[in-house]
PDB file of C-alpha atoms in Angstrom:
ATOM      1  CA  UNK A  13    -171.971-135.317 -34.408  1.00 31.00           C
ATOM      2  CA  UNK A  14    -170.114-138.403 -34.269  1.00 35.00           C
ATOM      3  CA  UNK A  15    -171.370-141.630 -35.853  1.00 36.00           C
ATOM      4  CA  UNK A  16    -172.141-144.606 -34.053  1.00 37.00           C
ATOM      5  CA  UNK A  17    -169.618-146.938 -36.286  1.00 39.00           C
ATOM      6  CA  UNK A  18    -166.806-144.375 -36.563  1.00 42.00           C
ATOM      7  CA  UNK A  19    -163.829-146.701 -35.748  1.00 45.00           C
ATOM      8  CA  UNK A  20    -161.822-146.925 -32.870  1.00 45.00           C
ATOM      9  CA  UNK A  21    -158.519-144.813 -32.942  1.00 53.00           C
ATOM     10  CA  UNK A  22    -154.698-147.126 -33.494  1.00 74.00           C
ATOM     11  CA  UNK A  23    -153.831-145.979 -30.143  1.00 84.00           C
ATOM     12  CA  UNK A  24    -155.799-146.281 -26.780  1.00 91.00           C
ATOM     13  CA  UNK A  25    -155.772-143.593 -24.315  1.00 93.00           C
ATOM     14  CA  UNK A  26    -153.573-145.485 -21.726  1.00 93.00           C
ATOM     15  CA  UNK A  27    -151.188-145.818 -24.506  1.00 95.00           C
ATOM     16  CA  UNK A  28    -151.245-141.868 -25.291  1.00 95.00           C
ATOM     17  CA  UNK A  29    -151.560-140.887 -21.775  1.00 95.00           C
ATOM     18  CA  UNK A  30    -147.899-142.462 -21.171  1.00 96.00           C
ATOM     19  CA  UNK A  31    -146.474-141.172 -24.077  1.00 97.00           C
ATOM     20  CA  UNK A  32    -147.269-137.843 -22.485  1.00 97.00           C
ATOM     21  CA  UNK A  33    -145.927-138.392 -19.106  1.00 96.00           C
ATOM     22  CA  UNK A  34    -142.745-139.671 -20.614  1.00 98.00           C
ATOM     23  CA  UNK A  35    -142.490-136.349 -22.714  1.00 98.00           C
ATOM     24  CA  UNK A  36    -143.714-133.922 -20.098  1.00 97.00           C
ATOM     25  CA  UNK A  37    -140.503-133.682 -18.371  1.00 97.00           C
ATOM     26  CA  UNK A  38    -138.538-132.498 -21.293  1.00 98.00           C
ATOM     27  CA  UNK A  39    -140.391-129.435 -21.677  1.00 98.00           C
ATOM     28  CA  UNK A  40    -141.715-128.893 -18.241  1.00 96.00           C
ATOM     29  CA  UNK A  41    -138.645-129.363 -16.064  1.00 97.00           C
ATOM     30  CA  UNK A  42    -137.419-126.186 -17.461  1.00 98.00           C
ATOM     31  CA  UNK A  43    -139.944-123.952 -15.481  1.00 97.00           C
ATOM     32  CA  UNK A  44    -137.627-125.047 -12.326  1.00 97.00           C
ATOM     33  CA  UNK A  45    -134.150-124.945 -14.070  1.00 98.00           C
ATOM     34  CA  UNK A  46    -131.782-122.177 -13.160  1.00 98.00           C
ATOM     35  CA  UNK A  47    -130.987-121.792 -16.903  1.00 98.00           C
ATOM     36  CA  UNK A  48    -134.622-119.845 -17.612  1.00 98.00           C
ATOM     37  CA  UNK A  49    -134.453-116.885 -15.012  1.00 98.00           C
ATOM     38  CA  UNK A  50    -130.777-116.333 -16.453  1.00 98.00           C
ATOM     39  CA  UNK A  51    -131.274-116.654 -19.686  1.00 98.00           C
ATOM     40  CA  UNK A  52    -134.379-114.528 -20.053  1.00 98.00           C
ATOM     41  CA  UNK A  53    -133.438-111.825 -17.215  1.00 98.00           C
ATOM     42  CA  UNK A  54    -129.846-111.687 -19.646  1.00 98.00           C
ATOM     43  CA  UNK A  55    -132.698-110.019 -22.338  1.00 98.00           C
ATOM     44  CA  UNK A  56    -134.018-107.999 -19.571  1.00 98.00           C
ATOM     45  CA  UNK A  57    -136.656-109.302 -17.703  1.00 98.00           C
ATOM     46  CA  UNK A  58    -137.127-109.913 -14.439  1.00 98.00           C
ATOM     47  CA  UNK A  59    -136.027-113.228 -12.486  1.00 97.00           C
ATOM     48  CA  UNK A  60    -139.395-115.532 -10.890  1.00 97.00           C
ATOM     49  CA  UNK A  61    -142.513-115.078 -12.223  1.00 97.00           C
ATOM     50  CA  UNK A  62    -142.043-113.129 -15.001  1.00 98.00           C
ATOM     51  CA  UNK A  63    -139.788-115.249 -16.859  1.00 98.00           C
ATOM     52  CA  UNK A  64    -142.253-117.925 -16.413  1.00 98.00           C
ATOM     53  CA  UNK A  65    -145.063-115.841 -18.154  1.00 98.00           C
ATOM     54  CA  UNK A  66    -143.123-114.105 -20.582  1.00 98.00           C
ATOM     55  CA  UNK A  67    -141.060-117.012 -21.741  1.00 98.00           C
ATOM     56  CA  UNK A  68    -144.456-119.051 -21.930  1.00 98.00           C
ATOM     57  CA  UNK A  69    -146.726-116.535 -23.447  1.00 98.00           C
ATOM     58  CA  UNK A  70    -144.419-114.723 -25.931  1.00 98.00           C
ATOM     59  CA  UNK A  71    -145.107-117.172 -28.666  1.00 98.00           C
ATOM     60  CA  UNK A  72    -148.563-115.195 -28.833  1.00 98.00           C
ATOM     61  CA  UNK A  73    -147.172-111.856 -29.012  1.00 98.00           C
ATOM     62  CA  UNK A  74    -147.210-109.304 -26.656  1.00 98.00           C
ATOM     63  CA  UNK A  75    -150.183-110.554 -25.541  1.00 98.00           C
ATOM     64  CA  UNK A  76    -152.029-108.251 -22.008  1.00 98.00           C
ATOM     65  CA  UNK A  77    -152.680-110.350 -18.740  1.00 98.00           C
ATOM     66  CA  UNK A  78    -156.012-111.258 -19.316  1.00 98.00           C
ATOM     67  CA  UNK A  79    -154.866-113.487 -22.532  1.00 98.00           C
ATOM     68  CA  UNK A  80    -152.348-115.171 -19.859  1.00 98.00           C
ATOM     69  CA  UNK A  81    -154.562-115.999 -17.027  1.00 98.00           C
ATOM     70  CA  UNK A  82    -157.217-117.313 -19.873  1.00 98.00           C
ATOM     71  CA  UNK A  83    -154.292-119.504 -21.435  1.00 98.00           C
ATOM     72  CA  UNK A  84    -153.073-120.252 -18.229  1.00 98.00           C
ATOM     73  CA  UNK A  85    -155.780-120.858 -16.435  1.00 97.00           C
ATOM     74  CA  UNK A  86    -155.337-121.594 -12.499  1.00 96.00           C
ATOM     75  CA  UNK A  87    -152.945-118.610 -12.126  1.00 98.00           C
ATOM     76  CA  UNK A  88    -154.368-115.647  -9.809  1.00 98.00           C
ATOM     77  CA  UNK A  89    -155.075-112.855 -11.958  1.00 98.00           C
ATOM     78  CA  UNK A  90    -154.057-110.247  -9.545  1.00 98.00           C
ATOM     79  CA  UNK A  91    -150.365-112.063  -9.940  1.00 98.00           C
ATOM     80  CA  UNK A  92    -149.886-112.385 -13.714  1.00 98.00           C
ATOM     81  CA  UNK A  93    -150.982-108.304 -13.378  1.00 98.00           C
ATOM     82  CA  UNK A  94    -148.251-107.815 -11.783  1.00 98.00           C
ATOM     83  CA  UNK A  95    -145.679-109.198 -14.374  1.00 98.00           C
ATOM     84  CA  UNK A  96    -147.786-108.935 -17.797  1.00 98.00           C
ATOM     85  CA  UNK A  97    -147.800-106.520 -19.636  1.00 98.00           C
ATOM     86  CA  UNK A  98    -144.714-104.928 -18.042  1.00 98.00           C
ATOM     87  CA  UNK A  99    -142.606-107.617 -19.272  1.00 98.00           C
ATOM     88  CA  UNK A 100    -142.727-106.677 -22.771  1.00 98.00           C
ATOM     89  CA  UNK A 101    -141.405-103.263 -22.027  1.00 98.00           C
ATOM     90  CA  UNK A 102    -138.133-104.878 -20.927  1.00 98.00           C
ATOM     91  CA  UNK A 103    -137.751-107.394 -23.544  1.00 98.00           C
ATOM     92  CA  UNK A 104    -139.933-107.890 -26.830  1.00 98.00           C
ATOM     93  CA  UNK A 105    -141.539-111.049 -27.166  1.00 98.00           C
ATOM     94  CA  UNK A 106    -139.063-112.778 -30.039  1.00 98.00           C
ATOM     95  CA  UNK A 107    -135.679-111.686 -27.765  1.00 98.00           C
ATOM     96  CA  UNK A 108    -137.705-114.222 -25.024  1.00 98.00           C
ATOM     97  CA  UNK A 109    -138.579-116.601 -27.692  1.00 98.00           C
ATOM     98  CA  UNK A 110    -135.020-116.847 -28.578  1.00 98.00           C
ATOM     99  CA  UNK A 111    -133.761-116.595 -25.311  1.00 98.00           C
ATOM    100  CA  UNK A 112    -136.256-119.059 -24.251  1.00 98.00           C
ATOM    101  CA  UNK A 113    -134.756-121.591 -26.935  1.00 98.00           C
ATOM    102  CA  UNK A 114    -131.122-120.872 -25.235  1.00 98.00           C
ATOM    103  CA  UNK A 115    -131.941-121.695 -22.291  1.00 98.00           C
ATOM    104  CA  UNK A 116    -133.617-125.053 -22.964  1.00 98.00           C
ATOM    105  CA  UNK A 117    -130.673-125.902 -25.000  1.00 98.00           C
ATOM    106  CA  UNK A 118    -128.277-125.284 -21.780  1.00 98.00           C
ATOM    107  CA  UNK A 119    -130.718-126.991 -18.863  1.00 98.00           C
ATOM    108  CA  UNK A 120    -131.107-130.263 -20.793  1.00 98.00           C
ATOM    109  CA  UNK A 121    -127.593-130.279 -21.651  1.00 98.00           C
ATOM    110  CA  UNK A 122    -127.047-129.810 -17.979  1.00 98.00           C
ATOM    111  CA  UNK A 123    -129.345-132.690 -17.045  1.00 98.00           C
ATOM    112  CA  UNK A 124    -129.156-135.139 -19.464  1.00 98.00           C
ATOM    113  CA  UNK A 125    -125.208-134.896 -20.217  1.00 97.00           C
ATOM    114  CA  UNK A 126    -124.106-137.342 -22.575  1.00 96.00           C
ATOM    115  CA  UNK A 127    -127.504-138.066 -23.880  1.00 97.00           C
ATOM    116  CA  UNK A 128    -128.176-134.504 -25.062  1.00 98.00           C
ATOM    117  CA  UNK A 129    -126.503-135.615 -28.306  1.00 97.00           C
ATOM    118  CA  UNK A 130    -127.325-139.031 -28.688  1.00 97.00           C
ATOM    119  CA  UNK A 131    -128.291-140.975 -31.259  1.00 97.00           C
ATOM    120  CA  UNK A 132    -132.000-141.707 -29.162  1.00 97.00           C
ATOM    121  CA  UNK A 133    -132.780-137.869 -29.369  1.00 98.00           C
ATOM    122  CA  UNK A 134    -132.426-137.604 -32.520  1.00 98.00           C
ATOM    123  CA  UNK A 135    -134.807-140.424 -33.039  1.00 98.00           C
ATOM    124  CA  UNK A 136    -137.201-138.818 -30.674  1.00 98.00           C
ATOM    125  CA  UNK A 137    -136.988-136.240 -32.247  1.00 98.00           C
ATOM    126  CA  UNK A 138    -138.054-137.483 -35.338  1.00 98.00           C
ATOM    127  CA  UNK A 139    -141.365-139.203 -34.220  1.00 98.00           C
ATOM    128  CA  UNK A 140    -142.433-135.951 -31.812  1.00 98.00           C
ATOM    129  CA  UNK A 141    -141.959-133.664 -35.003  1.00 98.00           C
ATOM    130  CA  UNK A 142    -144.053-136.816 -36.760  1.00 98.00           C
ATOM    131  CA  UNK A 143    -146.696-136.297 -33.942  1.00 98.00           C
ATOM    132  CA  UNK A 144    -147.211-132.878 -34.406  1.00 98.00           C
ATOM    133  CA  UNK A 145    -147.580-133.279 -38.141  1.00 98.00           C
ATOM    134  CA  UNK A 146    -151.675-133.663 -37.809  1.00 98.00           C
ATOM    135  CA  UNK A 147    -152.328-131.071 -34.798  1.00 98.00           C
ATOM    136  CA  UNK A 148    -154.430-128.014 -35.479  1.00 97.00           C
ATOM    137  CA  UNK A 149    -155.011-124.646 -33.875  1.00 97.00           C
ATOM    138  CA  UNK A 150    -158.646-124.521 -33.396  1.00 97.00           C
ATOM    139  CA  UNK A 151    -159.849-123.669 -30.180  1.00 96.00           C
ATOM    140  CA  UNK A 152    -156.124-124.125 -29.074  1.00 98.00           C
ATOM    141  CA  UNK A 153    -154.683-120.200 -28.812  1.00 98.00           C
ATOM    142  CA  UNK A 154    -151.289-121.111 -26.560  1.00 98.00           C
ATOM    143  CA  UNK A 155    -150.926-124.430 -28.554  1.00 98.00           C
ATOM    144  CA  UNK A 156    -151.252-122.392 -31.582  1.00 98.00           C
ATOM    145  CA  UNK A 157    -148.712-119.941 -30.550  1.00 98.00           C
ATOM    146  CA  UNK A 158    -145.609-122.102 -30.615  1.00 98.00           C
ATOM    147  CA  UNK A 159    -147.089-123.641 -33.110  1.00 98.00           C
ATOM    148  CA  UNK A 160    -146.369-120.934 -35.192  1.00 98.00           C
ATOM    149  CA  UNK A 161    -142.348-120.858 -34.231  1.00 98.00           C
ATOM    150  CA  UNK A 162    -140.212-122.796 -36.550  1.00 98.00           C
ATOM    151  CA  UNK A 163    -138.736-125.844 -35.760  1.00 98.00           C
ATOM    152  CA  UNK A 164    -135.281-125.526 -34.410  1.00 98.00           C
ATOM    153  CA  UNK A 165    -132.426-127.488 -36.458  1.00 97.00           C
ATOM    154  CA  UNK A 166    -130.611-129.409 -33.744  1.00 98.00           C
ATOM    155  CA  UNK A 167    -132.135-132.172 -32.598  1.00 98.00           C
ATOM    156  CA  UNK A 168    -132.186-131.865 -28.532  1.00 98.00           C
ATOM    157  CA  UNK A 169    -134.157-128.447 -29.445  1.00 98.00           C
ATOM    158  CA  UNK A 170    -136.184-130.366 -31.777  1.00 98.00           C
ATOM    159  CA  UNK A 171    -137.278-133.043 -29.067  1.00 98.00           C
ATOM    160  CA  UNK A 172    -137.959-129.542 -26.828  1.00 98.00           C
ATOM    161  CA  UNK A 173    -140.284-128.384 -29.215  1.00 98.00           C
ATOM    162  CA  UNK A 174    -141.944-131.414 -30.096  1.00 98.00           C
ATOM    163  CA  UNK A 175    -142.621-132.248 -26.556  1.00 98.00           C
ATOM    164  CA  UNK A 176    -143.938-128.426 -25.976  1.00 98.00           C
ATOM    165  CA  UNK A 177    -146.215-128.759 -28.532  1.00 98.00           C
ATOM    166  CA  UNK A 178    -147.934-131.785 -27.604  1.00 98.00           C
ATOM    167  CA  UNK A 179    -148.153-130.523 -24.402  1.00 98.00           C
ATOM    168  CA  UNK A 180    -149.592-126.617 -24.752  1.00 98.00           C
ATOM    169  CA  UNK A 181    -152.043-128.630 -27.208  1.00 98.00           C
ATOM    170  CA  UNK A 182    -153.160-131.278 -24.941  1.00 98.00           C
ATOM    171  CA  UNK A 183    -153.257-128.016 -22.106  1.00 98.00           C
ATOM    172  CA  UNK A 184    -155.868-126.293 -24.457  1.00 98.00           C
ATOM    173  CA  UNK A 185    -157.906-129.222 -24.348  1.00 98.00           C
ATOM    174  CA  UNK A 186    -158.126-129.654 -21.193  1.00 98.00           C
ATOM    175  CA  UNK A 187    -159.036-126.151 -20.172  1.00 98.00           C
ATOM    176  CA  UNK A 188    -161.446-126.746 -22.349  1.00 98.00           C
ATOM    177  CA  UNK A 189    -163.061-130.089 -20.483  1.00 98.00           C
ATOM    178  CA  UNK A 190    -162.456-127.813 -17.502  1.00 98.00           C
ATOM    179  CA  UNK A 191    -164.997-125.401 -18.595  1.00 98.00           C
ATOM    180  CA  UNK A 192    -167.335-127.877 -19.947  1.00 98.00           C
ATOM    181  CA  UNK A 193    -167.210-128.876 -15.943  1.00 98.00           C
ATOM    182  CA  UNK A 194    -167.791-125.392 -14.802  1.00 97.00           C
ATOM    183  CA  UNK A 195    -164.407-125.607 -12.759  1.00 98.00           C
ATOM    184  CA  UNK A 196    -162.698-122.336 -12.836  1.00 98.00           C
ATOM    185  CA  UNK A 197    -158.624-121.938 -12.476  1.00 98.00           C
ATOM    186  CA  UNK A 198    -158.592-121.866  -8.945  1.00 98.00           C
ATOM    187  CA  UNK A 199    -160.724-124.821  -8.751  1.00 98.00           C
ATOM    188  CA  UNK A 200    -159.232-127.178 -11.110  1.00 98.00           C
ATOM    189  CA  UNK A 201    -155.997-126.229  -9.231  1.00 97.00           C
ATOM    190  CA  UNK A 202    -157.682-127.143  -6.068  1.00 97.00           C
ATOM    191  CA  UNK A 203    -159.453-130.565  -7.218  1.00 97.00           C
ATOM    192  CA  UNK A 204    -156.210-131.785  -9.113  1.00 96.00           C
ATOM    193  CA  UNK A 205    -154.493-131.110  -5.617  1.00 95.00           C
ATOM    194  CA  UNK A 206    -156.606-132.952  -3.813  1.00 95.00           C
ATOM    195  CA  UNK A 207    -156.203-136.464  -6.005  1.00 94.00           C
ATOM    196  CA  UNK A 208    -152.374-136.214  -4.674  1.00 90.00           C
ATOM    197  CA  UNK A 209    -151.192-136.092  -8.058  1.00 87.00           C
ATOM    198  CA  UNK A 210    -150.345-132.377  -8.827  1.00 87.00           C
ATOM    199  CA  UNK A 211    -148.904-129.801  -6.511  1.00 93.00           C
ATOM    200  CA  UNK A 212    -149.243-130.152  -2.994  1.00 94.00           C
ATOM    201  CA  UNK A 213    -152.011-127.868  -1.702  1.00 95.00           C
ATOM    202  CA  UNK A 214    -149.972-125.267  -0.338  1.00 95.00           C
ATOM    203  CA  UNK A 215    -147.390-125.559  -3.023  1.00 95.00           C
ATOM    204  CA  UNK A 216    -150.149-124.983  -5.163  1.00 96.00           C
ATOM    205  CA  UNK A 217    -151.531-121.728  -3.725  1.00 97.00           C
ATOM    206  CA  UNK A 218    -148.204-119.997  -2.938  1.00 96.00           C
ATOM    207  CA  UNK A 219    -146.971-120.874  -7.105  1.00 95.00           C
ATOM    208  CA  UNK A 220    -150.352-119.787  -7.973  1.00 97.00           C
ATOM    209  CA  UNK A 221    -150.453-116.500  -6.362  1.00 97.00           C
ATOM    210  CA  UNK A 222    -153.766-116.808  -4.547  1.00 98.00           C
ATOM    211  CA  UNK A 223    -154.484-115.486  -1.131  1.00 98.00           C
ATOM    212  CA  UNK A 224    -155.669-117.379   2.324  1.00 98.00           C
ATOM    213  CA  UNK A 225    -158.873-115.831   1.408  1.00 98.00           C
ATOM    214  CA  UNK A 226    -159.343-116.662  -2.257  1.00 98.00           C
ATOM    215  CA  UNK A 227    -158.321-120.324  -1.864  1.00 98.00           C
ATOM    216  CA  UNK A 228    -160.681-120.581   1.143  1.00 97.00           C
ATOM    217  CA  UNK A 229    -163.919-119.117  -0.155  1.00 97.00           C
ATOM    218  CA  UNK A 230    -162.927-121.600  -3.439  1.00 97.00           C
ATOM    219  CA  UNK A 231    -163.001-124.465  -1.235  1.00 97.00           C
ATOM    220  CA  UNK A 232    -166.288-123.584   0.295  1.00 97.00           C
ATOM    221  CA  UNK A 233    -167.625-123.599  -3.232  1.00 97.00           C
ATOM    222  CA  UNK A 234    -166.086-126.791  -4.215  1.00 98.00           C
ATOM    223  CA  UNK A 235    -167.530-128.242  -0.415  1.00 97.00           C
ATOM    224  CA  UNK A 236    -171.205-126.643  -1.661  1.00 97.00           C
ATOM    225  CA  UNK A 237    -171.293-129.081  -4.617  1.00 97.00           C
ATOM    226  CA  UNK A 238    -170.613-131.903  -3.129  1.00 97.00           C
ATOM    227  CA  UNK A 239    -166.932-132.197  -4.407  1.00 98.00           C
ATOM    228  CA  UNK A 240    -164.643-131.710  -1.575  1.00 97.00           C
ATOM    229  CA  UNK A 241    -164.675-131.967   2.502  1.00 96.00           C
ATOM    230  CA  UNK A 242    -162.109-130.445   4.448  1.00 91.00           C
ATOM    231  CA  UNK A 243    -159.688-130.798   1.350  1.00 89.00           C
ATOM    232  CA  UNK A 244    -160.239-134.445   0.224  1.00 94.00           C
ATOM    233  CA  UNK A 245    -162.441-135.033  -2.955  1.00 97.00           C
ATOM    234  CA  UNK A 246    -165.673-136.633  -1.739  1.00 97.00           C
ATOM    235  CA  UNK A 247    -166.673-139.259  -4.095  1.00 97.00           C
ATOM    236  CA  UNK A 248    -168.264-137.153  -6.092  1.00 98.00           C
ATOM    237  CA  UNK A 249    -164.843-135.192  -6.447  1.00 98.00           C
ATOM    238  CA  UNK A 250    -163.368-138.169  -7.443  1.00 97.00           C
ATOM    239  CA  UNK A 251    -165.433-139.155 -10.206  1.00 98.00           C
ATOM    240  CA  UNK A 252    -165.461-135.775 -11.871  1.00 98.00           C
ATOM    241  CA  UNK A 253    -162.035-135.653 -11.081  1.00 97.00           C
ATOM    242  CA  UNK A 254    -161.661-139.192 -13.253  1.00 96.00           C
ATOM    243  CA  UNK A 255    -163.815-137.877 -16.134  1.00 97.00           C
ATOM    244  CA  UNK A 256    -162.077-134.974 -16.323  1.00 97.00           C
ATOM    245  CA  UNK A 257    -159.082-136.989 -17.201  1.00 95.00           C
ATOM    246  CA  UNK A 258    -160.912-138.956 -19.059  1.00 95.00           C
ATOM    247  CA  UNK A 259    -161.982-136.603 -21.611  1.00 97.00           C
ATOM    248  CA  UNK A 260    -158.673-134.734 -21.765  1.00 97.00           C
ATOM    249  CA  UNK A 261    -156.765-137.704 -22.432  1.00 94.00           C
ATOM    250  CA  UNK A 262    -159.567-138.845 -25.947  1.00 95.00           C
ATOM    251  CA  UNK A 263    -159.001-135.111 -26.967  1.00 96.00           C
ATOM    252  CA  UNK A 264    -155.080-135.932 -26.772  1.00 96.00           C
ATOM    253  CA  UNK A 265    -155.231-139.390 -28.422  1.00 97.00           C
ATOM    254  CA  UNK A 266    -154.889-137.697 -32.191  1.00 96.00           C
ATOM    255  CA  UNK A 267    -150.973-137.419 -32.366  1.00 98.00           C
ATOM    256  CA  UNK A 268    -150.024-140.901 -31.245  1.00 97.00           C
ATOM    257  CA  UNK A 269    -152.990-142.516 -33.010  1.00 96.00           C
ATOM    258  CA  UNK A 270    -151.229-140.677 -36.074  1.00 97.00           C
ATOM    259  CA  UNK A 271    -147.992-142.453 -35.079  1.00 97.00           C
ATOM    260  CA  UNK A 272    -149.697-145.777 -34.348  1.00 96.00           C
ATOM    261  CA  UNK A 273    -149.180-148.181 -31.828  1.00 96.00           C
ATOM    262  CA  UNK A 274    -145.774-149.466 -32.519  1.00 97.00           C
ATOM    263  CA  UNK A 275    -143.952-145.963 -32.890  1.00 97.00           C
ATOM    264  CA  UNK A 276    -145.914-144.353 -29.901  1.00 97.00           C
ATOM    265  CA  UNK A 277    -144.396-147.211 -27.917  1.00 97.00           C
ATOM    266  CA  UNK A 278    -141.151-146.496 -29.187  1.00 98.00           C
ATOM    267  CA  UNK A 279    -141.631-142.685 -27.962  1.00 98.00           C
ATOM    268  CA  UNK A 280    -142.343-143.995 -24.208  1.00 98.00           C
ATOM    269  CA  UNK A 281    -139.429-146.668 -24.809  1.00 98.00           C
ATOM    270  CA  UNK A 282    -136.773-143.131 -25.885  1.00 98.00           C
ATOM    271  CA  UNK A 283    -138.159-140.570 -23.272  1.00 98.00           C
ATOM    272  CA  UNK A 284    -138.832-142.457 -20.076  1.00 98.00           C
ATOM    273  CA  UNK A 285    -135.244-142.876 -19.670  1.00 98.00           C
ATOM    274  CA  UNK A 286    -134.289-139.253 -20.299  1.00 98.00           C
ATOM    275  CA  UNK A 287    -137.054-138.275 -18.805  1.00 97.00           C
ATOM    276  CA  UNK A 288    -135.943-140.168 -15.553  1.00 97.00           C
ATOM    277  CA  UNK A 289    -132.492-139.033 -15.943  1.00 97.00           C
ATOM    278  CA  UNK A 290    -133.988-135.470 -15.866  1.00 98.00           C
ATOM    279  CA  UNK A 291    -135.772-136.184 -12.521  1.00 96.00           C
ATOM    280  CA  UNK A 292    -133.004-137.915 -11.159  1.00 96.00           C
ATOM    281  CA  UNK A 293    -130.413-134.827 -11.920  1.00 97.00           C
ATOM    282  CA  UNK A 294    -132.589-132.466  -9.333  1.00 96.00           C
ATOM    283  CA  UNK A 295    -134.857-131.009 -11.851  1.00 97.00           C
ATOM    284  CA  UNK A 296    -137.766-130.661  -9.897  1.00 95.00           C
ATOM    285  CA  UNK A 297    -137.543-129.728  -6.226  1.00 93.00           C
ATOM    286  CA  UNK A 298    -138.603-131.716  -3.394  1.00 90.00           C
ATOM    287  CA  UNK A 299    -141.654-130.849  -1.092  1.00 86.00           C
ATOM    288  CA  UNK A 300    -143.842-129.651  -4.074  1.00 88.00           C
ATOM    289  CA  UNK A 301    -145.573-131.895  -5.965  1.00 88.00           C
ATOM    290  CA  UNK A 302    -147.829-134.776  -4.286  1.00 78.00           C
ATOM    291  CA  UNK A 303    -147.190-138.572  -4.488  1.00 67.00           C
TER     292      UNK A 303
END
């Protein structure tokens, strides 16, 4: 229970909710980057798919795919089958942890240039590591995971890490709210498309692995409670959509109400920019994601 008079936290959602959108990029761009499929299939995995779930999930171990599509979440099951657990009979999971590390080091070399060393990483670095200080596992398995990898020593690996932590932790959380909702993978997928703001829909599907039947008869359930028509949230839609959000972003808040206000500003002040440099290099390609 929570009392009535427990005081606010230093830093307001809107405040925490850009500090992770300006340190999102600098772990997730790497899922597009040329640098994972050749660094991990070097170890011997498999280019696509795999080296997205191996890389991801070997932090746990050589976990089986029903840990992945749990951690995961909006993945088909019948595709991370395909991939997991036959990955770790090509590589173990600490050659794709450390191959993993490589190949962050070379992509945001690639796309930052210059600024990979600068003197504003290192700072970053310092106040993401700072962050993460006061994060726990509980209830937080793929957070918990990397968690449990030591902290690299250069900086531009540091600011990688830092930013993957806060983000597998505030993922955790939010398949958690998801739950609480009774939205399952396929439909949070399918909702988050819908506000424009993720994937496109058919982006989505075809990266998620699900079939013209799977992500139809989904739709008909979302469209039976009221929450979508012919692929548009109703209102409804909307407002869980909005709550959903909502809720992730107070179970987030802890790691930049740690920092404070004036430091979690400076976080969005050092990653926008390298974050939009990352963008504007041609991390991400074009025709996937929504507005």
């Amino acid at each position: 229970m929570v009392s009535a008079d427990q005081s606010a936290p230093a830093v307001d959602t809107a405040l925490a909710n850009r500090a992770h959108r300006a340190t999102e990029p600098l772990h997730n761009h790497l899922y597009f980057a040329p640098e994972q499929d050749e660094h991990l299939s070097a170890v011997g995995l498999r280019p696509g798919r795999m080296c997205y779930f191996a890389g991801r999930a070997a932090p746990m171990g050589a976990v089986g795919p029903g840990t992945v599509t749990a951690t995961f979440y909006n993945f088909s099951p019948a595709i991370v089958a395909r991939h997991i657990p036959r990955a770790w009979t090509l590589a173990g999971p600490e050659q794709v942890i450390a191959a993993r590390l490589d190949a962050a080091r070379a992509s945001l070399t690639r796309l930052l240039g210059d600024a990979a060393g600068s003197a504003e990483i290192e700072e970053l670095a310092g106040l993401l590591r700072e962050a993460c200080s006061v994060l726990t596992p509980e209830g937080r398995p793929l957070y918990a995971g990397h968690a449990d990898q030591p902290w690299p020593e250069e900086p531009l690996l540091q600011a990688w890490h830092g930013a993957t932590l806060l983000r597998e932790h505030r993922g955790d959380g939010h398949i958690a709210v998801l739950v609480g909702h009774g939205l399952s993978g396929i439909e949070a997928l399918q909702s988050h498309s819908a506000t424009g703001r993720g994937f496109t829909p058919a982006a989505a599907q075809a990266l998620r692995g699900w079939t013209d039947e799977e992500w139809a008869a989904s739709l008909a359930r979302l469209a039976e409670r009221d929450l979508v028509v012919d692929g548009d949230l109703t209102e409804a839609g909307q407002q869980l959509r909005a709550q959903v959000e909502a809720e992730t972003d107070a179970l987030a808040v802890e790691p930049w109400a740690h920092l404070g206000a004036e430091r979690t500003t400076r976080v969005v002040e050092l990653a926008k920019p390298l974050s939009a440099r990352i963008a504007g290099a041609g991390a991400y390609p074009d025709g996937v994601f929504g507005k």
